[in-house]
CSV table of C-alpha atoms in Angstrom, one decimal:
chain,number,residue,atom,x,y,z
A,119,GLN,CA,-6.2,31.1,-6.6
A,120,LEU,CA,-4.9,30.7,-2.8
A,121,LYS,CA,-8.0,29.1,-1.8
A,122,ALA,CA,-8.2,27.1,-5.0
A,123,ASN,CA,-4.9,26.1,-4.5
A,124,LYS,CA,-5.3,24.8,-1.0
A,125,LEU,CA,-8.5,22.7,-1.4
A,126,LYS,CA,-6.4,21.0,-4.5
A,127,ARG,CA,-3.1,20.3,-2.0
A,128,ASN,CA,-5.4,18.9,0.8
A,129,LYS,CA,-7.0,16.7,-2.0
A,130,LYS,CA,-3.8,15.4,-3.1
A,131,THR,CA,-1.9,15.0,-0.1
A,132,ALA,CA,-5.8,13.2,1.4
A,133,ARG,CA,-5.3,11.0,-1.2
A,134,ALA,CA,-2.0,10.1,-1.2
A,135,ASN,CA,-2.2,9.4,2.2
A,136,GLN,CA,-4.8,7.0,1.4
A,137,LEU,CA,-3.0,5.2,-1.6
A,138,THR,CA,0.0,5.0,1.0
A,139,ALA,CA,-2.0,2.6,2.9
A,140,GLU,CA,-3.7,0.7,0.4
A,141,ILE,CA,-0.6,0.1,-0.7
A,142,GLU,CA,0.4,-1.1,2.9
A,143,GLY,CA,-3.0,-3.3,3.5
A,144,TYR,CA,-1.7,-5.1,-0.1
A,145,ASN,CA,2.0,-5.5,1.3
A,146,ALA,CA,0.9,-6.9,4.3
A,147,SER,CA,-1.6,-9.2,2.8
A,148,ILE,CA,1.1,-10.7,-0.6
A,149,ALA,CA,3.5,-11.4,2.7
A,150,GLU,CA,0.6,-13.3,4.1
A,151,MET,CA,0.0,-15.4,1.0
A,152,GLY,CA,3.6,-15.7,0.6
A,153,THR,CA,4.0,-17.2,3.9
A,154,THR,CA,0.6,-19.6,3.3
A,155,ILE,CA,2.0,-20.7,0.0
A,156,GLU,CA,5.1,-21.7,1.6
A,157,THR,CA,3.3,-24.0,4.2
A,158,LEU,CA,1.5,-25.5,2.0
A,159,LEU,CA,3.9,-26.5,-0.5
A,160,LYS,CA,6.2,-27.6,2.5
A,161,GLU,CA,2.7,-29.9,3.4
A,162,GLN,CA,2.2,-30.9,-0.7
A,163,GLN,CA,6.3,-32.2,-0.2
A,164,GLN,CA,5.9,-33.9,2.9
A,165,LEU,CA,2.2,-36.1,1.9
A,166,THR,CA,4.6,-37.2,-1.5
A,167,GLU,CA,7.6,-38.2,1.3
A,168,ALA,CA,5.3,-40.1,3.5
A,169,MET,CA,3.1,-41.3,0.4
A,170,GLN,CA,6.3,-42.6,-0.9
A,171,GLU,CA,8.1,-44.1,2.1
A,172,ALA,CA,4.3,-45.8,2.9
A,173,THR,CA,4.2,-47.5,-0.3
A,174,GLU,CA,7.9,-48.7,0.2
A,175,LEU,CA,6.4,-50.6,3.1
A,176,ARG,CA,3.6,-52.0,1.7
A,177,GLU,CA,5.6,-53.6,-1.4
A,178,LYS,CA,7.7,-55.0,1.2
A,179,GLU,CA,5.3,-55.8,3.6
A,180,HIS,CA,3.4,-57.5,0.8
A,181,ALA,CA,6.5,-59.6,-1.0
A,182,GLU,CA,6.9,-60.5,2.5
A,183,ASN,CA,3.5,-61.8,3.5
A,184,THR,CA,3.4,-63.4,0.3
A,185,LYS,CA,5.9,-65.4,0.1
A,186,ALA,CA,4.8,-66.5,4.1
A,187,ILE,CA,1.6,-67.1,2.4
A,188,ALA,CA,3.2,-68.8,-0.8
A,189,ASP,CA,4.8,-70.5,1.7
A,190,ALA,CA,3.0,-72.1,4.6
A,191,ALA,CA,0.1,-73.0,1.6
A,192,ALA,CA,3.7,-75.5,0.2
A,193,GLY,CA,4.3,-76.6,3.6
A,194,VAL,CA,0.5,-77.8,3.8
A,195,ASP,CA,1.1,-79.8,0.6
A,196,ALA,CA,3.5,-81.3,1.2
A,197,VAL,CA,3.0,-82.3,5.2
A,198,LYS,CA,-0.2,-83.7,3.7
A,199,GLN,CA,1.5,-85.4,1.1
A,200,ALA,CA,4.0,-86.7,3.6
A,201,ILE,CA,0.9,-87.9,5.7
A,202,VAL,CA,-0.3,-89.6,3.0
A,203,VAL,CA,2.7,-91.9,1.9
A,204,LEU,CA,2.9,-92.4,5.9
A,205,LYS,CA,-0.9,-93.3,6.1
A,206,GLU,CA,0.0,-95.6,2.8
A,207,PHE,CA,2.7,-97.3,4.2
A,208,TYR,CA,1.7,-98.0,7.8
A,209,SER,CA,-1.3,-99.5,6.6
A,210,ALA,CA,1.0,-102.3,4.7
A,211,GLN,CA,2.3,-102.5,8.0
A,212,ALA,CA,-1.3,-103.5,9.5
A,213,GLY,CA,-1.2,-104.9,13.1
A,214,SER,CA,2.1,-103.6,13.5
A,215,PHE,CA,4.0,-100.9,16.1
A,216,VAL,CA,6.7,-100.4,13.5
A,217,GLU,CA,6.0,-96.5,13.7
A,218,GLU,CA,7.1,-96.2,17.3
A,219,ARG,CA,10.3,-98.6,16.3
A,220,GLN,CA,11.8,-97.2,13.2
A,221,VAL,CA,10.9,-93.7,14.6
A,222,PRO,CA,11.8,-94.4,18.7
A,223,GLU,CA,12.3,-90.3,19.3
A,224,MET,CA,8.7,-89.5,17.7
A,225,ALA,CA,7.2,-90.5,20.5
A,226,GLU,CA,8.6,-88.5,22.5
A,227,TYR,CA,7.1,-85.1,21.2
A,228,LYS,CA,5.1,-83.3,23.1
A,229,GLY,CA,3.4,-81.0,20.6
A,230,MET,CA,-0.1,-80.5,19.9
A,231,GLN,CA,-1.1,-83.7,18.1
A,232,SER,CA,-3.8,-85.5,17.2
A,233,ASN,CA,-5.7,-88.2,18.9
A,234,LYS,CA,-3.7,-90.4,16.4
A,235,GLY,CA,-0.7,-89.4,18.0
A,236,GLY,CA,2.5,-90.3,16.2
A,237,VAL,CA,4.2,-88.9,13.4
A,238,VAL,CA,1.3,-88.8,11.9
A,239,GLY,CA,-0.5,-86.7,14.4
A,240,MET,CA,2.2,-84.3,14.4
A,241,LEU,CA,2.0,-83.8,11.0
A,242,GLU,CA,-1.5,-83.4,10.7
A,243,VAL,CA,-0.5,-80.7,14.2
A,244,ILE,CA,2.5,-78.7,11.2
A,245,VAL,CA,-0.2,-78.8,8.8
A,246,SER,CA,-2.5,-77.7,11.2
A,247,ASP,CA,0.2,-74.8,12.0
A,248,PHE,CA,0.7,-73.6,8.2
A,249,ALA,CA,-3.0,-73.2,7.7
A,250,ARG,CA,-3.2,-71.3,10.6
A,251,LEU,CA,0.0,-68.9,9.9
A,252,LYS,CA,-1.8,-68.6,6.1
A,253,ALA,CA,-4.7,-67.7,7.0
A,254,GLU,CA,-3.6,-65.1,9.8
A,255,THR,CA,-1.1,-64.0,7.6
A,256,GLU,CA,-3.9,-63.4,4.7
A,257,VAL,CA,-5.8,-61.8,7.0
A,258,ALA,CA,-2.6,-59.4,8.2
A,259,GLU,CA,-2.3,-58.9,4.5
A,260,LYS,CA,-5.8,-58.0,3.9
A,261,SER,CA,-5.8,-55.5,6.4
A,262,ALA,CA,-2.5,-53.9,5.9
A,263,ALA,CA,-3.8,-53.4,2.4
A,264,THR,CA,-7.1,-51.9,3.0
A,265,GLU,CA,-5.4,-49.9,5.7
A,266,TYR,CA,-2.9,-48.8,3.4
A,267,ASP,CA,-6.1,-48.1,0.6
A,268,ALA,CA,-7.2,-45.5,3.2
A,269,PHE,CA,-4.1,-43.5,3.6
A,270,MET,CA,-3.1,-43.3,0.5
A,271,GLU,CA,-7.1,-42.2,-0.6
A,272,GLU,CA,-6.7,-39.2,2.8
A,273,SER,CA,-3.1,-38.3,1.5
A,274,THR,CA,-3.7,-38.2,-2.1
A,275,ASN,CA,-6.9,-35.9,-1.4
A,276,SER,CA,-5.2,-33.7,1.0
A,277,LYS,CA,-3.0,-33.1,-1.1
A,278,GLN,CA,-5.1,-32.4,-3.9
A,279,ARG,CA,-7.4,-29.8,-1.5
A,280,LYS,CA,-3.7,-28.0,-0.5
A,281,HIS,CA,-2.4,-27.9,-4.3
A,282,ASP,CA,-6.1,-26.2,-4.8
A,283,GLU,CA,-5.3,-23.6,-1.8
A,284,GLU,CA,-2.1,-23.0,-3.3
A,285,MET,CA,-3.5,-21.8,-6.5
A,286,LYS,CA,-6.2,-20.2,-5.4
A,287,LEU,CA,-3.9,-18.2,-3.2
A,288,ARG,CA,-1.1,-17.6,-6.0
A,289,LEU,CA,-3.9,-16.0,-8.5
A,290,GLU,CA,-4.7,-13.9,-5.8
A,291,LYS,CA,-1.3,-12.9,-4.6
A,292,ASP,CA,-0.9,-12.3,-8.7
A,293,GLN,CA,-4.0,-9.9,-8.5
A,294,ALA,CA,-2.8,-8.2,-5.2
A,295,GLU,CA,0.8,-7.5,-7.2
A,296,PHE,CA,-0.9,-6.4,-9.8
A,297,GLU,CA,-3.2,-4.6,-7.9
A,298,LYS,CA,0.1,-3.1,-5.4
A,299,GLY,CA,1.5,-1.9,-8.8
A,300,ARG,CA,-1.6,0.0,-10.0
A,301,THR,CA,-2.0,2.0,-6.4
A,302,GLU,CA,1.6,2.8,-7.0
A,303,LYS,CA,1.8,4.1,-10.3
A,304,ASN,CA,-1.5,6.4,-9.2
A,305,LEU,CA,0.2,7.6,-5.7
A,306,ARG,CA,3.3,8.4,-8.0
A,307,ALA,CA,1.2,10.4,-9.7
A,308,THR,CA,-0.8,12.0,-7.1
A,309,GLU,CA,2.6,13.2,-5.8
A,310,GLU,CA,3.6,14.9,-8.8
A,311,GLU,CA,0.4,16.6,-9.4
A,312,LEU,CA,0.6,17.3,-5.5
A,313,ALA,CA,4.0,18.4,-6.4
A,314,LYS,CA,3.3,21.1,-8.8
A,315,ALA,CA,0.9,22.3,-6.1
A,316,ASN,CA,2.9,23.0,-3.6
A,317,LYS,CA,5.2,24.5,-6.2
A,318,TYR,CA,3.3,26.4,-7.8
A,319,PHE,CA,1.8,28.0,-3.8
A,320,GLU,CA,5.3,28.7,-3.7
A,321,GLU,CA,5.7,31.1,-6.6
A,322,LEU,CA,1.6,32.4,-5.6
A,323,LYS,CA,3.1,33.7,-2.2
A,324,PRO,CA,5.3,36.7,-3.4
A,325,ALA,CA,2.6,38.0,-5.4
A,326,CYS,CA,0.3,37.9,-2.6
A,327,LEU,CA,3.1,39.5,-0.2
A,328,GLU,CA,3.2,42.2,-2.7
A,329,VAL,CA,-0.6,42.9,-3.4
A,330,HIS,CA,-1.5,42.7,0.5
A,331,VAL,CA,1.6,45.7,0.8
A,332,ASN,CA,0.4,47.6,-2.4
A,333,TRP,CA,-3.1,47.8,-0.3
A,334,GLU,CA,-1.9,49.1,2.4
A,335,GLU,CA,0.3,51.9,0.3
A,336,ARG,CA,-2.8,52.7,-1.0
A,337,VAL,CA,-4.5,53.3,2.3
A,338,ALA,CA,-2.2,55.3,3.2
A,339,LYS,CA,-2.3,57.8,0.7
A,340,ARG,CA,-5.7,57.3,0.1
A,341,LYS,CA,-5.1,58.8,4.2
A,342,GLU,CA,-2.3,61.2,3.0
A,343,GLU,CA,-4.3,62.8,0.3
A,344,ILE,CA,-8.0,63.2,2.7
A,345,GLU,CA,-5.1,64.8,5.5
A,346,ALA,CA,-4.1,67.1,2.6
A,347,LEU,CA,-7.9,67.8,1.3
A,348,LYS,CA,-8.9,69.0,4.8
A,349,GLN,CA,-5.8,71.0,5.3
A,350,ALA,CA,-6.9,72.7,1.7
A,351,TRP,CA,-10.0,73.1,3.1
A,352,GLU,CA,-9.2,75.0,6.4
A,353,ILE,CA,-7.2,77.3,4.5
A,354,LEU,CA,-9.9,78.4,1.8
A,355,ASP,CA,-12.4,78.5,4.4
A,356,ARG,CA,-10.2,80.4,6.3
A,357,LYS,CA,-9.5,83.1,3.4
A,358,SER,CA,-13.2,83.2,2.7
A,359,LYS,CA,-13.9,84.6,6.3
A,360,GLU,CA,-11.2,87.3,6.1
């Protein structure tokens, strides 16, 4: 019984140590996954905020560019109409130099003028400036829209990847917590069995000690009996010789 009890106690002790180590491993994994999940949530929130901010800026920029393009287009049309009116007026004044006399301050204009010069030339330069502004703004708008779309696509994909990883980790964390709970239950059962084995061992010790003492007493009595038999034999032997 002592041998069987010892084997059982050793087995349960080893099993308890193994289960304890497994629980510690689960605790470490669960903590690590929890930290990673928190990081992924934070990164997703940061992406969401960045996308919202980018959208607000893009909408504002788009509105400004749309207005600028519309204003430039309207400017081109208005100035072209003015040029038509002036040309019609000047054509009615053929051979005269009314232009500079009526608007003498325009004679000092030194901007980007066409070869025709004068007010008409200045207006044609303005048309060119409006057209260039419209074209440049359209290019800037297209570039900004392309950059925004690329950013939103990459951010959306990145956010989805982080969300998928988060969900995967949540499932793994739930599974680890389940396995940890089951292992803790097994550990409690093992510890209960070990406690019973230890208790039984304590109960066995007095009985084994008593058996050991009784055996020694029997050996001592046996020796006394043998010695008494020897003495009796010697007495009988002496009498027979007399």
